[in-house]
Coordinates of C-alpha atoms in Angstrom, one line a residue:
Chain A
M106 CA 138.5 91.0 105.1
H107 CA 140.9 92.0 102.4
D108 CA 140.5 95.2 100.4
S109 CA 140.3 93.4 97.0
H110 CA 137.2 91.3 97.9
K111 CA 133.6 92.4 97.4
F112 CA 131.2 91.1 100.0
K113 CA 127.6 91.0 100.7
I114 CA 126.7 90.9 104.4
P115 CA 123.2 90.1 105.5
M116 CA 122.6 91.4 109.0
G117 CA 119.6 90.9 111.2
P118 CA 116.8 90.2 111.1
Q119 CA 115.4 89.5 114.6
H120 CA 115.0 92.0 117.4
P121 CA 111.7 91.3 119.0
A122 CA 111.4 94.5 121.1
L123 CA 110.2 96.5 118.2
K124 CA 107.2 96.5 115.9
E125 CA 109.6 97.2 113.0
P126 CA 112.6 94.8 113.2
E127 CA 115.1 95.2 110.4
S128 CA 117.6 93.3 108.4
F129 CA 120.4 94.9 106.4
S130 CA 122.0 93.4 103.4
I131 CA 125.2 95.3 103.0
A132 CA 127.3 95.2 99.8
L133 CA 131.0 95.9 100.6
K134 CA 134.2 96.5 98.7
G135 CA 136.9 95.9 101.1
E136 CA 135.9 98.0 104.1
K137 CA 133.7 100.4 102.3
I138 CA 129.9 100.0 102.1
L139 CA 128.7 100.2 98.5
G140 CA 125.1 100.0 99.3
V141 CA 122.5 98.8 101.8
E142 CA 119.3 96.9 101.2
I143 CA 116.8 96.9 104.1
R144 CA 114.3 94.1 104.8
L145 CA 111.8 94.8 107.5
G146 CA 108.9 92.9 109.1
Y147 CA 110.4 89.7 110.4
N148 CA 108.7 90.1 113.7
H149 CA 105.5 91.7 112.6
R150 CA 103.0 90.6 115.3
G151 CA 99.8 91.7 113.7
I152 CA 98.9 94.0 116.5
E153 CA 96.8 96.3 114.3
K154 CA 94.6 93.3 113.3
A155 CA 94.5 92.1 116.9
C156 CA 93.3 95.5 118.1
E157 CA 90.2 95.3 115.8
E158 CA 89.2 92.1 117.5
R159 CA 89.5 93.4 121.1
S160 CA 87.8 96.1 123.1
Y161 CA 89.3 99.6 123.5
I162 CA 90.3 98.8 127.1
Q163 CA 92.0 95.6 126.1
D164 CA 93.7 97.5 123.3
I165 CA 95.4 99.9 125.7
Y166 CA 97.4 97.0 127.2
L167 CA 98.1 95.5 123.8
I168 CA 99.2 98.8 122.3
E169 CA 101.4 99.4 125.3
R170 CA 103.4 96.3 124.2
V171 CA 104.2 97.6 120.7
C172 CA 107.5 98.7 122.2
G173 CA 109.1 97.8 125.5
I174 CA 110.7 101.2 125.9
C175 CA 108.2 103.6 124.4
S176 CA 105.3 101.8 126.0
H177 CA 103.7 105.0 127.5
S178 CA 104.2 106.8 124.2
H179 CA 102.1 104.3 122.3
S180 CA 99.4 103.9 124.9
T181 CA 99.1 107.7 125.2
C182 CA 99.1 108.2 121.5
F183 CA 96.3 105.6 121.1
I184 CA 94.2 106.8 124.0
Q185 CA 94.3 110.5 122.8
A186 CA 92.7 109.5 119.5
V187 CA 90.0 107.4 121.3
E188 CA 89.3 110.3 123.7
E189 CA 89.1 112.7 120.8
I190 CA 86.5 110.6 119.0
A191 CA 84.5 110.1 122.3
C192 CA 84.7 113.9 122.9
L193 CA 86.1 113.3 126.4
Q194 CA 87.8 116.2 128.2
I195 CA 90.2 114.6 130.5
P196 CA 91.0 116.3 133.8
E197 CA 94.0 118.6 133.9
R198 CA 95.7 116.5 136.6
A199 CA 95.6 113.5 134.4
K200 CA 97.3 115.5 131.6
Y201 CA 100.1 116.4 133.9
I202 CA 100.6 112.8 135.2
R203 CA 100.7 111.6 131.6
T204 CA 103.4 114.2 130.8
L205 CA 105.4 113.3 133.9
I206 CA 105.5 109.6 133.0
G207 CA 106.2 110.5 129.4
E208 CA 109.3 112.5 130.3
L209 CA 110.5 109.9 132.8
E210 CA 110.2 107.4 129.9
R211 CA 112.3 109.7 127.7
I212 CA 115.0 110.0 130.4
H213 CA 115.2 106.2 130.8
S214 CA 115.3 105.8 127.0
H215 CA 117.9 108.4 126.3
L216 CA 120.2 107.1 129.2
L217 CA 119.8 103.6 127.8
W218 CA 120.8 104.9 124.3
L219 CA 123.8 106.7 125.7
G220 CA 125.0 103.5 127.3
V221 CA 124.5 101.5 124.1
A222 CA 126.3 104.2 122.1
G223 CA 129.2 104.1 124.5
H224 CA 129.4 100.3 124.2
E225 CA 129.3 100.4 120.4
I226 CA 132.3 102.6 120.3
G227 CA 134.2 100.7 123.0
F228 CA 133.7 103.2 125.8
D229 CA 132.1 100.7 128.2
T230 CA 132.6 102.7 131.3
L231 CA 130.0 105.1 129.9
L232 CA 127.6 102.1 129.5
M233 CA 128.2 101.1 133.2
Y234 CA 127.6 104.7 134.4
T235 CA 124.5 105.6 132.3
W236 CA 122.8 102.3 133.0
R237 CA 123.5 102.7 136.7
D238 CA 122.0 106.2 136.6
R239 CA 119.1 104.9 134.6
E240 CA 118.2 102.8 137.6
V241 CA 117.3 106.0 139.4
V242 CA 114.6 106.7 136.9
M243 CA 113.5 103.0 136.6
D244 CA 113.0 102.9 140.4
L245 CA 111.0 106.1 140.2
L246 CA 108.8 104.7 137.5
A247 CA 108.3 101.6 139.5
E248 CA 107.4 103.7 142.6
L249 CA 104.9 105.8 140.6
T250 CA 103.3 103.1 138.4
G251 CA 104.2 99.8 139.9
N252 CA 106.2 98.8 136.9
R253 CA 109.6 99.5 135.4
V254 CA 108.2 99.3 131.9
N255 CA 104.6 99.0 130.6
Y256 CA 103.3 101.4 133.2
A257 CA 99.6 100.9 132.7
I258 CA 99.0 104.4 134.0
N259 CA 96.6 105.3 131.1
T260 CA 93.0 104.6 130.9
I261 CA 90.3 106.1 128.6
G262 CA 89.4 109.4 130.2
G263 CA 92.5 109.9 132.3
V264 CA 95.0 108.0 134.4
R265 CA 94.7 105.1 136.9
R266 CA 97.1 106.3 139.6
D267 CA 97.7 109.5 141.5
V268 CA 101.0 111.0 142.4
S269 CA 101.3 111.6 146.2
E270 CA 103.1 114.5 147.8
Q271 CA 105.9 112.2 148.9
Q272 CA 106.2 110.8 145.4
A273 CA 106.4 114.3 144.0
L274 CA 109.3 115.0 146.4
D275 CA 111.0 111.8 145.4
V276 CA 110.7 112.8 141.7
L277 CA 112.4 116.1 142.4
K278 CA 115.2 114.5 144.4
A279 CA 115.8 112.0 141.6
V280 CA 115.8 114.8 138.9
D281 CA 118.5 116.7 140.9
I282 CA 120.7 113.6 140.9
L283 CA 120.1 112.9 137.2
E284 CA 120.7 116.5 136.2
E285 CA 124.1 116.5 137.9
R286 CA 125.0 113.3 136.1
T287 CA 123.7 114.5 132.8
K288 CA 125.9 117.6 133.1
Y289 CA 128.9 115.3 133.6
Y290 CA 128.0 113.4 130.4
I291 CA 127.6 116.6 128.5
G292 CA 131.1 117.6 129.7
I293 CA 132.5 114.3 128.5
A294 CA 130.7 114.5 125.1
T295 CA 131.9 118.0 124.4
T296 CA 135.5 117.8 125.7
E297 CA 136.8 114.2 125.3
T298 CA 138.7 114.2 122.0
S299 CA 138.3 110.4 121.6
I300 CA 134.5 110.7 121.6
I301 CA 134.5 113.7 119.3
K302 CA 137.0 112.1 116.9
R303 CA 135.0 108.8 116.9
L304 CA 131.6 110.3 116.3
L305 CA 132.2 113.4 114.3
G306 CA 131.4 113.0 110.6
V307 CA 130.1 109.5 111.1
G308 CA 126.6 108.6 109.7
V309 CA 126.1 111.9 108.0
L310 CA 122.5 112.9 107.1
S311 CA 122.3 116.3 105.6
H312 CA 119.5 118.8 106.6
E313 CA 118.0 118.4 103.1
D314 CA 118.1 114.6 103.2
A315 CA 116.6 114.5 106.7
L316 CA 113.7 116.5 105.3
R317 CA 113.5 114.6 102.1
L318 CA 113.4 111.2 103.8
D319 CA 111.0 112.4 106.5
A320 CA 113.3 111.5 109.4
V321 CA 111.9 112.2 112.9
G322 CA 113.0 112.8 116.5
P323 CA 116.6 113.3 117.6
T324 CA 117.8 111.9 114.2
A325 CA 116.1 114.7 112.4
R326 CA 116.8 117.4 115.0
A327 CA 120.5 116.6 114.8
S328 CA 120.3 117.6 111.2
G329 CA 118.9 121.0 112.0
V330 CA 115.2 120.0 111.6
T331 CA 113.3 121.9 114.3
R332 CA 110.4 119.4 114.6
D333 CA 109.0 118.3 117.9
V334 CA 105.4 117.2 118.3
R335 CA 105.4 118.4 121.9
R336 CA 105.8 122.0 120.7
D337 CA 104.2 121.8 117.2
D338 CA 101.1 119.8 117.9
P339 CA 100.9 120.0 121.8
Y340 CA 99.1 117.2 123.7
A341 CA 98.8 116.3 127.4
A342 CA 100.1 119.3 129.4
Y343 CA 102.8 120.4 126.9
G344 CA 100.8 123.4 125.7
S345 CA 101.2 125.0 129.2
L346 CA 104.9 124.1 129.7
S347 CA 108.0 126.0 128.7
F348 CA 110.9 124.0 127.1
D349 CA 113.3 124.3 124.2
V350 CA 113.4 122.1 121.1
I351 CA 117.0 121.0 121.0
T352 CA 118.6 120.9 117.5
D353 CA 122.1 120.6 116.3
N354 CA 123.8 121.2 112.9
H355 CA 126.5 118.5 113.0
N356 CA 124.3 116.2 110.9
D357 CA 126.1 113.1 112.3
V358 CA 126.2 110.7 115.2
Y359 CA 128.0 113.3 117.3
G360 CA 125.1 115.7 116.7
R361 CA 122.6 112.9 117.6
T362 CA 124.5 112.3 120.9
L363 CA 124.4 116.0 121.8
V364 CA 120.7 116.3 121.0
R365 CA 119.9 113.4 123.2
V366 CA 122.0 114.5 126.2
K367 CA 120.7 118.1 126.0
E368 CA 117.1 116.8 125.7
L369 CA 117.6 115.2 129.1
L370 CA 118.1 118.7 130.6
E371 CA 114.8 119.8 128.9
S372 CA 113.1 116.8 130.4
F373 CA 114.3 117.7 133.9
K374 CA 113.0 121.3 133.2
I375 CA 109.6 119.9 132.1
I376 CA 109.3 117.5 135.1
R377 CA 110.0 120.4 137.6
Q378 CA 107.3 122.4 136.0
V379 CA 104.9 119.5 136.0
I380 CA 105.4 118.9 139.8
K381 CA 105.1 122.6 140.6
D382 CA 102.1 123.3 138.5
M383 CA 100.2 120.0 138.7
P384 CA 96.6 121.0 139.6
A385 CA 94.5 119.2 142.2
G386 CA 91.4 117.4 141.0
P387 CA 90.1 114.1 139.7
L388 CA 92.2 111.6 137.8
S389 CA 89.7 110.6 135.1
V390 CA 86.3 111.1 133.6
K391 CA 83.9 108.3 133.0
A392 CA 84.3 106.9 129.5
P393 CA 81.7 105.0 127.5
R394 CA 82.3 101.4 126.8
K395 CA 81.1 101.9 123.2
I396 CA 82.9 104.6 121.3
P397 CA 80.8 106.6 118.8
A398 CA 81.6 106.3 115.1
G399 CA 84.3 108.7 114.0
E400 CA 88.0 109.0 113.3
A401 CA 91.0 110.7 114.8
L402 CA 94.7 111.1 114.2
S403 CA 97.0 111.4 117.2
R404 CA 100.7 112.3 117.4
Y405 CA 103.1 111.9 120.2
E406 CA 106.8 112.8 120.5
A407 CA 108.3 109.5 121.6
P408 CA 112.0 109.3 122.7
R409 CA 112.8 108.1 119.2
G410 CA 110.7 110.6 117.4
E411 CA 107.1 111.2 116.2
D412 CA 104.7 108.4 116.9
M413 CA 101.4 108.4 115.0
H414 CA 98.2 106.5 115.7
Y415 CA 95.1 106.7 113.5
I416 CA 91.9 105.3 115.0
K417 CA 88.5 104.7 113.2
S418 CA 85.6 103.7 115.4
N419 CA 82.2 102.2 114.3
G420 CA 80.0 102.8 117.4
T421 CA 80.8 99.5 119.0
E422 CA 83.2 98.6 121.8
K423 CA 85.9 97.5 119.3
P424 CA 87.7 99.8 116.9
E425 CA 87.2 99.5 113.2
R426 CA 90.8 100.3 112.4
V427 CA 94.0 101.0 114.4
K428 CA 97.0 102.2 112.5
V429 CA 100.4 102.7 114.2
R430 CA 103.4 104.3 112.7
A431 CA 106.3 104.1 115.2
P432 CA 109.3 106.4 114.8
T433 CA 111.8 103.8 113.8
L434 CA 109.9 103.0 110.6
A435 CA 110.3 106.6 109.6
N436 CA 114.0 106.7 110.5
V437 CA 115.1 103.4 109.0
Q438 CA 115.0 104.9 105.6
A439 CA 117.6 107.5 106.6
V440 CA 120.0 104.7 107.8
K441 CA 120.3 103.4 104.3
H442 CA 121.5 106.8 103.3
M443 CA 123.8 107.3 106.3
L444 CA 125.7 104.1 105.6
K445 CA 126.4 104.5 102.0
D446 CA 130.2 105.0 101.2
R447 CA 131.0 104.7 104.9
Y448 CA 133.3 102.1 106.5
L449 CA 131.9 98.8 107.8
A450 CA 133.5 99.6 111.2
D451 CA 131.1 102.5 111.6
M452 CA 128.0 100.4 110.9
P453 CA 127.3 99.5 114.6
I454 CA 127.3 103.1 115.8
V455 CA 125.4 104.5 112.8
I456 CA 122.6 102.0 113.2
A457 CA 122.6 102.4 117.0
A458 CA 122.4 106.2 116.5
I459 CA 118.8 106.2 115.3
D460 CA 118.2 104.3 118.6
P461 CA 116.3 101.3 117.1
C462 CA 116.8 99.0 120.2
F463 CA 119.1 97.1 117.9
S464 CA 121.4 95.6 120.6
C465 CA 118.7 93.6 122.4
T466 CA 119.2 90.3 120.5
D467 CA 122.0 88.1 119.5
R468 CA 122.7 88.0 115.8
L469 CA 124.7 86.0 113.3
I470 CA 126.2 87.6 110.3
S471 CA 127.1 85.5 107.3
V472 CA 129.7 86.9 104.9
D473 CA 129.3 85.9 101.2
Y474 CA 132.5 86.5 99.3
L475 CA 131.0 87.7 96.1
D476 CA 134.1 86.9 94.0
T477 CA 135.0 83.5 95.4
N478 CA 131.6 82.2 96.6
R479 CA 133.2 81.4 99.9
K480 CA 131.0 81.8 103.0
Q481 CA 132.0 82.8 106.5
I482 CA 129.9 83.3 109.6
I483 CA 130.7 86.1 112.0
K484 CA 128.7 87.0 115.1
W485 CA 127.5 90.5 116.0
Q486 CA 130.1 90.5 118.8
D487 CA 132.8 89.8 116.3
L488 CA 131.7 92.7 114.2
H489 CA 131.7 94.8 117.3
A490 CA 135.3 93.7 118.1
Y491 CA 136.3 94.3 114.5
S492 CA 134.9 97.9 114.8
I493 CA 136.8 98.6 118.0
A494 CA 140.1 97.1 116.7
W495 CA 139.7 99.0 113.3
H496 CA 139.4 102.3 115.1
R497 CA 142.2 101.5 117.4
R498 CA 144.4 101.0 114.4
H499 CA 143.2 104.4 113.1
G500 CA 144.2 106.1 116.4
I501 CA 140.9 106.1 118.4
D502 CA 141.4 104.1 121.5
F503 CA 139.1 104.2 124.5
T504 CA 141.2 102.0 126.8
K505 CA 142.8 105.0 128.6
L506 CA 139.5 107.0 128.8
N507 CA 137.7 103.9 130.2
K508 CA 140.3 103.7 133.0
E509 CA 140.4 107.4 133.7
T510 CA 136.7 107.9 134.0
R511 CA 136.2 104.9 136.2
G512 CA 135.2 106.2 139.6
A513 CA 135.0 109.8 138.3
G514 CA 132.4 112.0 140.0
F515 CA 131.8 109.6 143.0
Chain B
M154 CA 91.0 128.3 113.9
P155 CA 92.1 130.8 111.3
Q156 CA 95.0 128.9 109.7
E157 CA 93.0 125.7 109.3
E158 CA 90.1 127.7 107.8
N159 CA 92.5 129.4 105.4
I160 CA 93.9 126.1 104.2
K161 CA 90.3 124.8 103.7
Q162 CA 89.4 127.9 101.7
E163 CA 92.6 127.7 99.6
L164 CA 91.8 124.1 98.8
I165 CA 88.2 124.8 97.8
K166 CA 89.2 127.8 95.8
K167 CA 91.8 125.8 93.8
F168 CA 89.7 122.6 93.5
S169 CA 85.9 123.1 93.1
C170 CA 85.5 119.3 93.5
L171 CA 86.5 119.7 97.2
E172 CA 83.4 121.8 98.0
N173 CA 81.8 120.3 101.1
R174 CA 84.5 117.6 101.3
V175 CA 86.9 119.3 103.6
N176 CA 86.3 118.9 107.4
I177 CA 88.1 120.6 110.2
T178 CA 87.5 118.1 113.1
R179 CA 89.5 120.0 115.7
P180 CA 92.3 122.6 115.9
R181 CA 95.2 121.4 113.6
R182 CA 93.2 118.5 112.0
L183 CA 91.7 118.6 108.5
F184 CA 90.2 115.6 106.7
L185 CA 89.3 115.6 103.1
E186 CA 88.2 113.0 100.6
V187 CA 89.0 113.3 96.9
D188 CA 88.3 111.2 93.8
P189 CA 91.4 109.1 92.8
A190 CA 91.5 111.0 89.4
D191 CA 92.0 114.3 91.3
F192 CA 94.2 113.0 94.0
E193 CA 97.7 113.8 92.6
K194 CA 96.8 117.4 91.8
V195 CA 95.5 118.0 95.3
F196 CA 98.4 116.1 96.9
V197 CA 101.0 118.1 94.9
F198 CA 99.2 121.4 95.7
A199 CA 99.2 120.6 99.4
K200 CA 102.9 119.8 99.3
N201 CA 104.2 122.6 97.1
D202 CA 101.7 125.4 97.6
L203 CA 100.5 124.8 101.1
N204 CA 103.9 123.6 102.4
F205 CA 102.8 120.3 103.8
S206 CA 106.3 119.0 103.6
H207 CA 106.2 116.1 106.0
L208 CA 104.4 112.8 105.1
I209 CA 103.7 111.1 108.4
S210 CA 102.4 107.9 107.0
I211 CA 99.7 106.3 104.8
T212 CA 96.8 104.4 106.4
G213 CA 94.9 101.7 104.5
L214 CA 91.2 101.1 105.3
D215 CA 88.9 98.3 104.3
E216 CA 85.5 99.9 103.8
Q217 CA 83.2 97.1 102.7
D218 CA 83.2 97.1 98.8
K219 CA 86.1 99.5 98.5
L220 CA 89.6 100.1 99.8
S221 CA 90.6 103.5 101.1
F222 CA 93.9 105.1 101.6
M223 CA 94.6 108.1 103.8
Y224 CA 97.7 110.2 103.3
H225 CA 98.7 112.0 106.5
L226 CA 100.6 115.2 105.7
A227 CA 101.9 117.7 108.3
L228 CA 102.9 121.3 108.3
D229 CA 105.7 122.4 110.6
S230 CA 103.2 124.4 112.6
G231 CA 101.5 121.1 113.6
I232 CA 98.5 121.1 111.3
V233 CA 97.8 117.6 109.8
L234 CA 96.0 117.3 106.5
N235 CA 94.5 113.8 105.9
I236 CA 93.7 113.1 102.3
K237 CA 91.6 110.1 101.6
I238 CA 91.0 108.3 98.3
S239 CA 88.9 105.2 97.7
V240 CA 89.3 102.6 95.0
S241 CA 87.4 99.4 94.2
K242 CA 88.4 96.2 95.9
E243 CA 88.5 94.4 92.5
N244 CA 91.0 96.8 91.0
P245 CA 92.8 98.6 93.9
V246 CA 95.4 100.5 91.9
I247 CA 96.9 103.7 93.3
R248 CA 99.8 105.8 92.0
T249 CA 103.0 105.9 94.0
V250 CA 103.9 109.1 95.9
T251 CA 107.6 108.2 96.2
G252 CA 108.4 110.8 93.5
Y253 CA 107.3 113.5 96.0
F254 CA 108.3 111.7 99.3
P255 CA 111.0 109.1 98.9
G256 CA 110.3 108.0 102.5
A257 CA 106.8 106.8 101.4
E258 CA 108.3 103.6 99.9
I259 CA 107.9 101.6 103.1
Y260 CA 104.4 102.9 103.7
E261 CA 103.3 101.9 100.2
R262 CA 104.8 98.4 100.5
E263 CA 102.8 98.0 103.7
L264 CA 99.6 98.8 101.8
A265 CA 100.5 96.3 99.1
D266 CA 101.2 93.5 101.6
L267 CA 98.4 94.0 104.1
F268 CA 95.6 95.4 101.9
G269 CA 96.5 94.1 98.4
A270 CA 96.9 97.6 97.0
R271 CA 98.7 97.7 93.7
I272 CA 101.0 100.6 93.6
D273 CA 101.6 101.9 90.1
G274 CA 105.2 103.2 89.7
L275 CA 106.7 101.7 92.8
P276 CA 110.1 100.2 91.9
P277 CA 110.6 96.6 92.7
G278 CA 112.1 95.9 96.2
N279 CA 111.8 93.8 99.3
R280 CA 108.3 93.3 100.6
Y281 CA 107.1 94.7 104.0
P282 CA 106.1 93.5 106.5
L283 CA 105.1 90.0 105.5
T284 CA 107.5 87.1 104.8
D285 CA 108.7 86.2 101.4
D286 CA 106.7 83.0 101.4
W287 CA 103.4 84.6 102.4
P288 CA 100.6 83.7 99.9
K289 CA 100.2 86.4 97.3
D290 CA 96.4 86.5 97.6
Q291 CA 96.2 86.8 101.4
F292 CA 95.8 90.3 102.7
P293 CA 95.5 90.2 106.5
L294 CA 94.1 93.7 107.2
R295 CA 91.2 93.2 104.9
K296 CA 88.0 92.6 107.0
D297 CA 87.1 89.3 105.5
W298 CA 90.6 87.8 106.2
K299 CA 90.7 85.5 109.2
P300 CA 93.8 83.7 110.5
I301 CA 94.1 80.1 109.3
V302 CA 94.2 78.0 112.5

């Protein structure tokens, strides 16, 4: 890719794990991004329409499949709105169990992200470590709910499974292990010059732009926006728990990394309180099959940011309208802004930094040479390799760090 | 619920047309319905004077002979104001709010694709979420729309 050429690179569009898949058409001059066009919706599955044709109970399981990672986020967000319309007061113990699963989900999601981020910048040892550590939380989720993802713990009026005393001890044991590992990652992120050099100043989103574009979650909090639904609009047990909203003022991918790793520590803090304070009592209250006519709006702080569900009921066993706004849809607008005037080599990490589950599919990228009409096909892997090599030429090389950290801390 | 009640009173004081049309359904939730002609005034007042600086999303609703659109605005303190407007199905035109919230673009495109709303003032761009070859007169989230088997 020579500097004198202008290119247009269509990137995407399929990544089936999300409700909002994306495709980027990137105009380049040499290595610089002139502008980005975003096309969404390639994998729209019509879940909102499907929900109108199914019962509330069936919808819980459908909604849980909006996202493979934030499954508990979506089912809790949906169910809270339904319970509000039906005027159901769910038992305190159920609120704590929902919070526990929600925070374990956040840990698994943030560790997964940290690994993906490591991979995108060529620090694959970090990927191996974090994904191995993530297994600790996946095993725990499987022990508590029977599933690694799509936990099916929620039902209208409460939860479907209890947490035994032994399971509570297992949770605390796992949290101790994960906390030690997280501290090690925070140490790496704040002291390793290669990481700092590679992420600092990349994918900048100023505080004003984060507010203007309505960014959510760690993406917004890394631009100094102190918004967190858990604190601002408390649900489940969050109103009775003490935790900090982590923000950062780096406004870039480095800031987004720090926010996520530090949020892991807050999740451990929350989980310890949940286990300690979880009241005894029933798991659910009886819910009517038909939900009275009404409407409710529910919010939930998913790992990627604010999730919103609006439900309108009509007195039958099926909802009149189910609206879902998942966090990536709110953040995808900001990506366009972050990429402008940046280098193509930063594209993988900038896109990965909003955590859109972008790396779960294989993609082809075709390059149109705008000035010669020549076409070339490159794969995502090639773009990844290009990114690593480009930064190596510019003095950021993870080869040594990969070797040095291998086996560290064991 | 003092803050919610204050917001309700401020809105009614400023716009007499909102008398009896603002409901506080629970702590931190207000729902109000406004005529399309008054919408922009109320919306701008909520954003600028009441500090509802975060547009969460816009929900479309098919309500028999009319289409309704609900704008979900949030305060940093967690209060959500839901402003609803209704227009006829034959001429479902609403004004864009991208001038106030640039992030609203994608939510408005969704209303155009799934409900057939015509968004006045929305600059041309890629559609969302339907495919480019989706028929222009098929709006899947309208109640009378059934999948073609």
